[in-house]
PDB file of C-alpha atoms in Angstrom:
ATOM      1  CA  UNK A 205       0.000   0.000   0.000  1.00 49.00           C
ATOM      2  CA  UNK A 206       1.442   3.626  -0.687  1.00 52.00           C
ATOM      3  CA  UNK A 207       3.563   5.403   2.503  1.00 54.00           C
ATOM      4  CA  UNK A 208       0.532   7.963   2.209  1.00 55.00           C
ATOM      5  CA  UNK A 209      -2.655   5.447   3.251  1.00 52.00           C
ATOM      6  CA  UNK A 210      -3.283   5.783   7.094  1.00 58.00           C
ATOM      7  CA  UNK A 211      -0.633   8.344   7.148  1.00 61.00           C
ATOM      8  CA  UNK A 212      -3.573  10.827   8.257  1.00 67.00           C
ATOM      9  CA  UNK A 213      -4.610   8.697  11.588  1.00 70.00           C
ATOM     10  CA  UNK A 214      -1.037   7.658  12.731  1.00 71.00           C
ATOM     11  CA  UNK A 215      -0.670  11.617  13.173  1.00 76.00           C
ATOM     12  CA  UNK A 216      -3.849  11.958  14.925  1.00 86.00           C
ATOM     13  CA  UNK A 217      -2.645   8.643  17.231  1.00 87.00           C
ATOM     14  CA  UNK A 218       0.376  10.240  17.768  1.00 86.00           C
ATOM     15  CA  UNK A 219      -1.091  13.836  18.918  1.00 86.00           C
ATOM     16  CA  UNK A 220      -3.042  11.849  21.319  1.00 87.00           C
ATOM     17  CA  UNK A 221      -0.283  10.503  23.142  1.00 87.00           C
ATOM     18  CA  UNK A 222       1.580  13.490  23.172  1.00 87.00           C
ATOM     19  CA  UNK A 223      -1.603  15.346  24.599  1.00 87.00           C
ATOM     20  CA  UNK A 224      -2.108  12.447  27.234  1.00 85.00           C
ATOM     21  CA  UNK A 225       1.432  12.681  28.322  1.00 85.00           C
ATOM     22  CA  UNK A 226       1.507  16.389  28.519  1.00 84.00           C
ATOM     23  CA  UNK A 227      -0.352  16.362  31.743  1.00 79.00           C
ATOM     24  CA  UNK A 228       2.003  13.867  33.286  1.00 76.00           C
ATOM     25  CA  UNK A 229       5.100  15.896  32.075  1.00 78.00           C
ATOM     26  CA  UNK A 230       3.660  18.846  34.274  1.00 76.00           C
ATOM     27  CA  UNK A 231       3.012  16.775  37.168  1.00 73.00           C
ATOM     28  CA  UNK A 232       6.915  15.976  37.037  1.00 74.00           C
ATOM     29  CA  UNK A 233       8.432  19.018  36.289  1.00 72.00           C
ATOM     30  CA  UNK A 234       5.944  20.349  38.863  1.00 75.00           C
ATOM     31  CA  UNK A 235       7.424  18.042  41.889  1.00 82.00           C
ATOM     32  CA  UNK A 236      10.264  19.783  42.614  1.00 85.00           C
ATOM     33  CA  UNK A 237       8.662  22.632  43.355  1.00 88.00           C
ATOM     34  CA  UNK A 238       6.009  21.101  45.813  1.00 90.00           C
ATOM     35  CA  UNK A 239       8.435  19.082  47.603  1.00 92.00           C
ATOM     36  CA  UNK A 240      10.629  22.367  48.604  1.00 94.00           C
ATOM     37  CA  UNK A 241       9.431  23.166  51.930  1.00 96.00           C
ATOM     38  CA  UNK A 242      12.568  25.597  52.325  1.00 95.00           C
ATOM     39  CA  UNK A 243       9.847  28.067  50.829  1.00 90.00           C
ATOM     40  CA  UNK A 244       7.632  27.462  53.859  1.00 96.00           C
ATOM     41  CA  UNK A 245       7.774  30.357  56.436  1.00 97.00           C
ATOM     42  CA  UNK A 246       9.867  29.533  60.129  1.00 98.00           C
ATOM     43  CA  UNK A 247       6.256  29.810  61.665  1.00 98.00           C
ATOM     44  CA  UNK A 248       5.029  26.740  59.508  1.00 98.00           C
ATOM     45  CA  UNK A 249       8.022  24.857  59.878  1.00 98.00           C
ATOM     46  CA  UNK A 250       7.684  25.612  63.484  1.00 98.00           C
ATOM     47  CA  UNK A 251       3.861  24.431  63.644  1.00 98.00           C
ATOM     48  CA  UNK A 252       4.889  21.361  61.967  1.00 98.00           C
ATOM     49  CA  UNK A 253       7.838  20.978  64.511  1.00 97.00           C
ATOM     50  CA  UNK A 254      10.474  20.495  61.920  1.00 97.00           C
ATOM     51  CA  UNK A 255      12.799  21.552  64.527  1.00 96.00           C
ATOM     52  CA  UNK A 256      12.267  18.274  67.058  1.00 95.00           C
ATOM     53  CA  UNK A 257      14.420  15.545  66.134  1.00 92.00           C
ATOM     54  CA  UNK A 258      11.823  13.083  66.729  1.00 89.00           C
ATOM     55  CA  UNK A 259       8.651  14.419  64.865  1.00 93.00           C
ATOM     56  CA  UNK A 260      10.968  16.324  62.257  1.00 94.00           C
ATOM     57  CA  UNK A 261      10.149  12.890  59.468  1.00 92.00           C
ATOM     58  CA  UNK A 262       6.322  12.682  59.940  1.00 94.00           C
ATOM     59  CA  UNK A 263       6.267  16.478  60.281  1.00 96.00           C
ATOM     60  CA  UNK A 264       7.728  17.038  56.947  1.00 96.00           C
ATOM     61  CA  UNK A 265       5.332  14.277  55.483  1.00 95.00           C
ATOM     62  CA  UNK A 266       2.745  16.328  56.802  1.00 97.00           C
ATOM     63  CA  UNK A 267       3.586  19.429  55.283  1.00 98.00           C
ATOM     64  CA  UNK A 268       4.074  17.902  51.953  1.00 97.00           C
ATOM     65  CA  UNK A 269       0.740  16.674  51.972  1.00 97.00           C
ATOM     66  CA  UNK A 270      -0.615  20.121  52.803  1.00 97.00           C
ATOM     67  CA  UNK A 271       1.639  21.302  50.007  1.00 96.00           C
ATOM     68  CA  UNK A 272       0.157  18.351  47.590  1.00 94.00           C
ATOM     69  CA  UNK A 273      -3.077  19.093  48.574  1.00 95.00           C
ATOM     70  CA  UNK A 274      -2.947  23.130  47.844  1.00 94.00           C
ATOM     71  CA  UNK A 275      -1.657  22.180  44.231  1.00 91.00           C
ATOM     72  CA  UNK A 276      -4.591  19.636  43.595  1.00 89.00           C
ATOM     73  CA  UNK A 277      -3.355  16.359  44.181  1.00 89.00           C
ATOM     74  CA  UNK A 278      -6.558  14.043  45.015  1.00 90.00           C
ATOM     75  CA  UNK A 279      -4.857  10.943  47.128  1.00 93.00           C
ATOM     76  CA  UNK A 280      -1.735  11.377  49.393  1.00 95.00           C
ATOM     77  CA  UNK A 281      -1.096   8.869  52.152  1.00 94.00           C
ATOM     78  CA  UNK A 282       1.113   9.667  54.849  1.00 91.00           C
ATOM     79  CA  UNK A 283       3.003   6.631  56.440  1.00 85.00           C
ATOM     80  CA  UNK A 284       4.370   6.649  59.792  1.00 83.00           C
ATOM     81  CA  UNK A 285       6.791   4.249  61.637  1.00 70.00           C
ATOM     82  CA  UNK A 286       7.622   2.120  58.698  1.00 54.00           C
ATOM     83  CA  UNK A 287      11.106   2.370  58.859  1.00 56.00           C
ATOM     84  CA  UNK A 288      11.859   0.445  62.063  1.00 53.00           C
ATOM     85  CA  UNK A 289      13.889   3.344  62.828  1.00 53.00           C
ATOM     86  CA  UNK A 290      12.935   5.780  66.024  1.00 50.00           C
ATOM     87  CA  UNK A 291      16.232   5.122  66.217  1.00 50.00           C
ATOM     88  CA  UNK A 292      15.085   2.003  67.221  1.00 57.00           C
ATOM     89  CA  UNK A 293      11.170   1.873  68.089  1.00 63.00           C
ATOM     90  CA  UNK A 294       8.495   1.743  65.963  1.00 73.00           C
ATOM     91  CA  UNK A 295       4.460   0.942  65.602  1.00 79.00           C
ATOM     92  CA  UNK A 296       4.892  -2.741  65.622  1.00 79.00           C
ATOM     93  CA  UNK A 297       5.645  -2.864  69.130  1.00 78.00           C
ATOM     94  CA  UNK A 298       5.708  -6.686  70.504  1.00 82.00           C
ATOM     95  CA  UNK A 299       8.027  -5.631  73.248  1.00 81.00           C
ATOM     96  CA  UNK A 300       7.439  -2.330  75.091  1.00 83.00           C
ATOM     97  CA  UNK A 301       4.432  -0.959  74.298  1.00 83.00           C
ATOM     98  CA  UNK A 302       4.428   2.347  76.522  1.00 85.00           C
ATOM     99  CA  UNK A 303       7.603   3.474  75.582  1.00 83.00           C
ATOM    100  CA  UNK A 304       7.413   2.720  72.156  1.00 82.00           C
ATOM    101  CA  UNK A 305       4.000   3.941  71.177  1.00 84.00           C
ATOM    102  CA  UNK A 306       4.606   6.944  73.717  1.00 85.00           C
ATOM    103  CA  UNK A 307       7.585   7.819  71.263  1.00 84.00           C
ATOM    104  CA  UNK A 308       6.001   7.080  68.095  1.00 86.00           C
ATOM    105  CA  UNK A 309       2.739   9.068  69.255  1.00 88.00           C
ATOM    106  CA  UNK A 310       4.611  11.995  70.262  1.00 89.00           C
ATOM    107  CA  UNK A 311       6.319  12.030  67.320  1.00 90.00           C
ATOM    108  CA  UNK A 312       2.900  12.626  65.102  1.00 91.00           C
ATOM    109  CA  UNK A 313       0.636  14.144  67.199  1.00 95.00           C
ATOM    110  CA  UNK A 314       2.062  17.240  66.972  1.00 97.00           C
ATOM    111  CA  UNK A 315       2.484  17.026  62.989  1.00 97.00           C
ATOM    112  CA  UNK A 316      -0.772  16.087  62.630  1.00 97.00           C
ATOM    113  CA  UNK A 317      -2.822  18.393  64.635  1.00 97.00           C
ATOM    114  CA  UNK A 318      -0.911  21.153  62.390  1.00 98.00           C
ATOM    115  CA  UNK A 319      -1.846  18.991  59.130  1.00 98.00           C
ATOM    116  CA  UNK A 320      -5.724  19.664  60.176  1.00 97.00           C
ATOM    117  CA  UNK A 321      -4.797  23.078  61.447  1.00 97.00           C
ATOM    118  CA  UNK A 322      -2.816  24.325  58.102  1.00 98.00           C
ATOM    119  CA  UNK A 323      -5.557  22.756  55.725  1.00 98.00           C
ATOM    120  CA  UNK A 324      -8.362  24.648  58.304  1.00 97.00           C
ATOM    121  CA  UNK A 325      -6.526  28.140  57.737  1.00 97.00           C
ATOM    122  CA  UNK A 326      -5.973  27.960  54.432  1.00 97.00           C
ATOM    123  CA  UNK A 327      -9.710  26.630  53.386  1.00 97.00           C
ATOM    124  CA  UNK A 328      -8.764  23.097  52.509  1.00 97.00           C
ATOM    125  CA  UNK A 329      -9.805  21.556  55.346  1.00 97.00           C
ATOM    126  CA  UNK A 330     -13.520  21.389  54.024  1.00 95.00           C
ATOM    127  CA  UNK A 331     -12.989  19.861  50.604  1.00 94.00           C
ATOM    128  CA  UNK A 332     -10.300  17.082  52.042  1.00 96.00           C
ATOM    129  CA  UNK A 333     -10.847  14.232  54.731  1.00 96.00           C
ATOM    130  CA  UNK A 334      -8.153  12.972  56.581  1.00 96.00           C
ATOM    131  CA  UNK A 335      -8.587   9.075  57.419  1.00 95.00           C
ATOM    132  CA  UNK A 336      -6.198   7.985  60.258  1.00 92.00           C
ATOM    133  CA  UNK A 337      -5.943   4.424  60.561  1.00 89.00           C
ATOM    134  CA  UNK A 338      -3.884   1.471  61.770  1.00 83.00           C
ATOM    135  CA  UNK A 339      -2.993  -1.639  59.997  1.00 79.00           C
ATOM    136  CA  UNK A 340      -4.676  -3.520  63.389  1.00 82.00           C
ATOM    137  CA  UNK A 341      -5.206  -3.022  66.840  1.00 85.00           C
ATOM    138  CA  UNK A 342      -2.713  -4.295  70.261  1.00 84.00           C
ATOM    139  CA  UNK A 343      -4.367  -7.516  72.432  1.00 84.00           C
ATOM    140  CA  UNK A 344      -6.435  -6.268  75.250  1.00 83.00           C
ATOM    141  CA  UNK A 345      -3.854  -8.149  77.398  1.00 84.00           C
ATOM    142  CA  UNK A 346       0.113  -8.501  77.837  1.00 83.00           C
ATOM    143  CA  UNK A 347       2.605 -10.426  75.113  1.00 82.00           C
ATOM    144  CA  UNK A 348       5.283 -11.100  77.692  1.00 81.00           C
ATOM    145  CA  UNK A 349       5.970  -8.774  79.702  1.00 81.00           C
ATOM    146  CA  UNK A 350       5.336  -5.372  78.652  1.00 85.00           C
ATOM    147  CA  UNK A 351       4.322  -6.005  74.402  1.00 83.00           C
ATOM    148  CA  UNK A 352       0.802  -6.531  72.899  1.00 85.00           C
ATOM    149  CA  UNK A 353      -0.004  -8.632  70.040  1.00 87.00           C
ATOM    150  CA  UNK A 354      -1.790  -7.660  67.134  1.00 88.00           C
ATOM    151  CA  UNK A 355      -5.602  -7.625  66.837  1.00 89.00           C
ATOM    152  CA  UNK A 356      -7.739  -7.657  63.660  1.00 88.00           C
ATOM    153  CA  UNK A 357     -10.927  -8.046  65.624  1.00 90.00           C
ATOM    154  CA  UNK A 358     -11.543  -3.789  67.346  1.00 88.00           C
ATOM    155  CA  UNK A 359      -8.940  -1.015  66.746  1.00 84.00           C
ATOM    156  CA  UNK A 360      -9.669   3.007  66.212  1.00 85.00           C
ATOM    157  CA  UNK A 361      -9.638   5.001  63.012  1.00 88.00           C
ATOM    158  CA  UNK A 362     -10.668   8.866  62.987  1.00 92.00           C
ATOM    159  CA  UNK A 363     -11.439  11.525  60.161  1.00 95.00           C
ATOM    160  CA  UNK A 364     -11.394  15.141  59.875  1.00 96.00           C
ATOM    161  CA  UNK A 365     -12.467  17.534  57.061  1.00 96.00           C
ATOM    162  CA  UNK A 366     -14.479  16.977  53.881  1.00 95.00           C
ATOM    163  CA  UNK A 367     -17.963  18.033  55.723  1.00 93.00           C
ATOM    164  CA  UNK A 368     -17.347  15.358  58.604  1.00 93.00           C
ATOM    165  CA  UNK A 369     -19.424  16.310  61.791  1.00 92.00           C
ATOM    166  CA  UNK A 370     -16.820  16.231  64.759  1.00 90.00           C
ATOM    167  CA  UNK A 371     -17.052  14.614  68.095  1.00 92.00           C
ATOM    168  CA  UNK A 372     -18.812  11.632  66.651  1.00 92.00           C
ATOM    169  CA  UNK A 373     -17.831   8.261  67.523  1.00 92.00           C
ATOM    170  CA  UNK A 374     -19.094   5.348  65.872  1.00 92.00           C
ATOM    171  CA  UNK A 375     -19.307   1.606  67.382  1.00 93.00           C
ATOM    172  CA  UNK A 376     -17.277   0.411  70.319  1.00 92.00           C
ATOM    173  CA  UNK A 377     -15.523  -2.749  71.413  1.00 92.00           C
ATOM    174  CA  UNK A 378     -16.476  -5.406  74.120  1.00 93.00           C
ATOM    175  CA  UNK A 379     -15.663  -4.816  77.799  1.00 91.00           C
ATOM    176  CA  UNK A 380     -12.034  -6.488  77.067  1.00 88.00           C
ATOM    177  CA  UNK A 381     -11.509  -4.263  74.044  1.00 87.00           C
ATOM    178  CA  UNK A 382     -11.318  -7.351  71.903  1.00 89.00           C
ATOM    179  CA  UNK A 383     -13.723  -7.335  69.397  1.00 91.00           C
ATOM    180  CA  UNK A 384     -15.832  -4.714  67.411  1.00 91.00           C
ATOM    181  CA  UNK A 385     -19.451  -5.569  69.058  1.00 94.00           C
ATOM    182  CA  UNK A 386     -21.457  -2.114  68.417  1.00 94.00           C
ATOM    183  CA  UNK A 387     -21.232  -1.583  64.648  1.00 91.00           C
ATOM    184  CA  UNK A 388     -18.627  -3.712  63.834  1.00 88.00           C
ATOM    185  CA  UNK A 389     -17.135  -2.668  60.207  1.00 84.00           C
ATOM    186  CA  UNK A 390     -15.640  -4.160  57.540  1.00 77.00           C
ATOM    187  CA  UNK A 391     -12.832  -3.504  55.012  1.00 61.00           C
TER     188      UNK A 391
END
């Protein structure tokens, strides 16, 4: 067949790749922009405590995320302890449960409280929910010594934002905090 035949629609193929990759190209060239919190004020980097050692990672999660958000970006999930590094603690905590969750909760409470704050002030807060949530929930009762096991059965989750009514709560557990018995949810 002649060079010329279906020369017409491989041109109009190839402008709509280029026009669907266009957008992604942005998105790129875009990121190193919204990752540079050095722009951010010493207030906000204050509010996100950027300056404590040991909320200084999720802290500057968080702020990226408000950053993210501000600039349109629909789904950004925050993750918190993964590293098995707090130096040494984490969520997973099979061994000392006080200390460890004591240090991994101060290190994201603070963080997250100005996530919801920031979004709040700057309007964003209302078009955005915020879904905390664990992987599981810790045994009503001792692993050892001082560490809980995991349990699947009744652990908390909480959102903020997107029109949410605060101050709710919504099912509870058994007496022993073992399983989900008003409301019990599914994933």
């Amino acid at each position: 067949r002649p060079a010329h035949v279906g020369a017409g629609r491989r041109e109009s193929e190839l402008d709509a790749r280029i026009a669907n990759l266009r957008p992604a190209a942005r998105r790129q060239t875009a990121a190193r922009e919204a990752l540079d919190i050095g722009r951010e004020t010493a207030a906000t980097h204050a509010l996100y405590e950027l300056d404590r050692p040991e909320s200084r990672k999720f802290g500057t999660r968080c702020l990226i995320a408000r950053r993210l958000v501000e600039r349109g970006v629909r789904f950004v999930q925050l993750w918190s302890g993964a590293d098995n590094g707090f130096p040494r603690r984490n969520w997973d905590s099979h061994e000392n449960i006080e200390r460890d969750h004591g240090d991994m909760g101060r290190s994201m409470d603070g963080p997250a409280a100005a996530l919801l704050q920031d979004l709040k002030r700057r309007g964003l807060l209302e078009d955005t929910i915020v879904h905390w949530t664990t992987e599981f929930g810790r045994m009503p009762c001792s692993q050892g010594n001082l560490g809980r096991d995991h349990n699947p059965f009744g652990f908390t989750n909480w959102l903020a934002g997107g029109g949410i009514q605060g101050g709710i709560s919504y099912g509870a557990t058994d007496e022993w905090s073992w399983r989900a018995v008003d409301k019990p949810t599914n994933n």
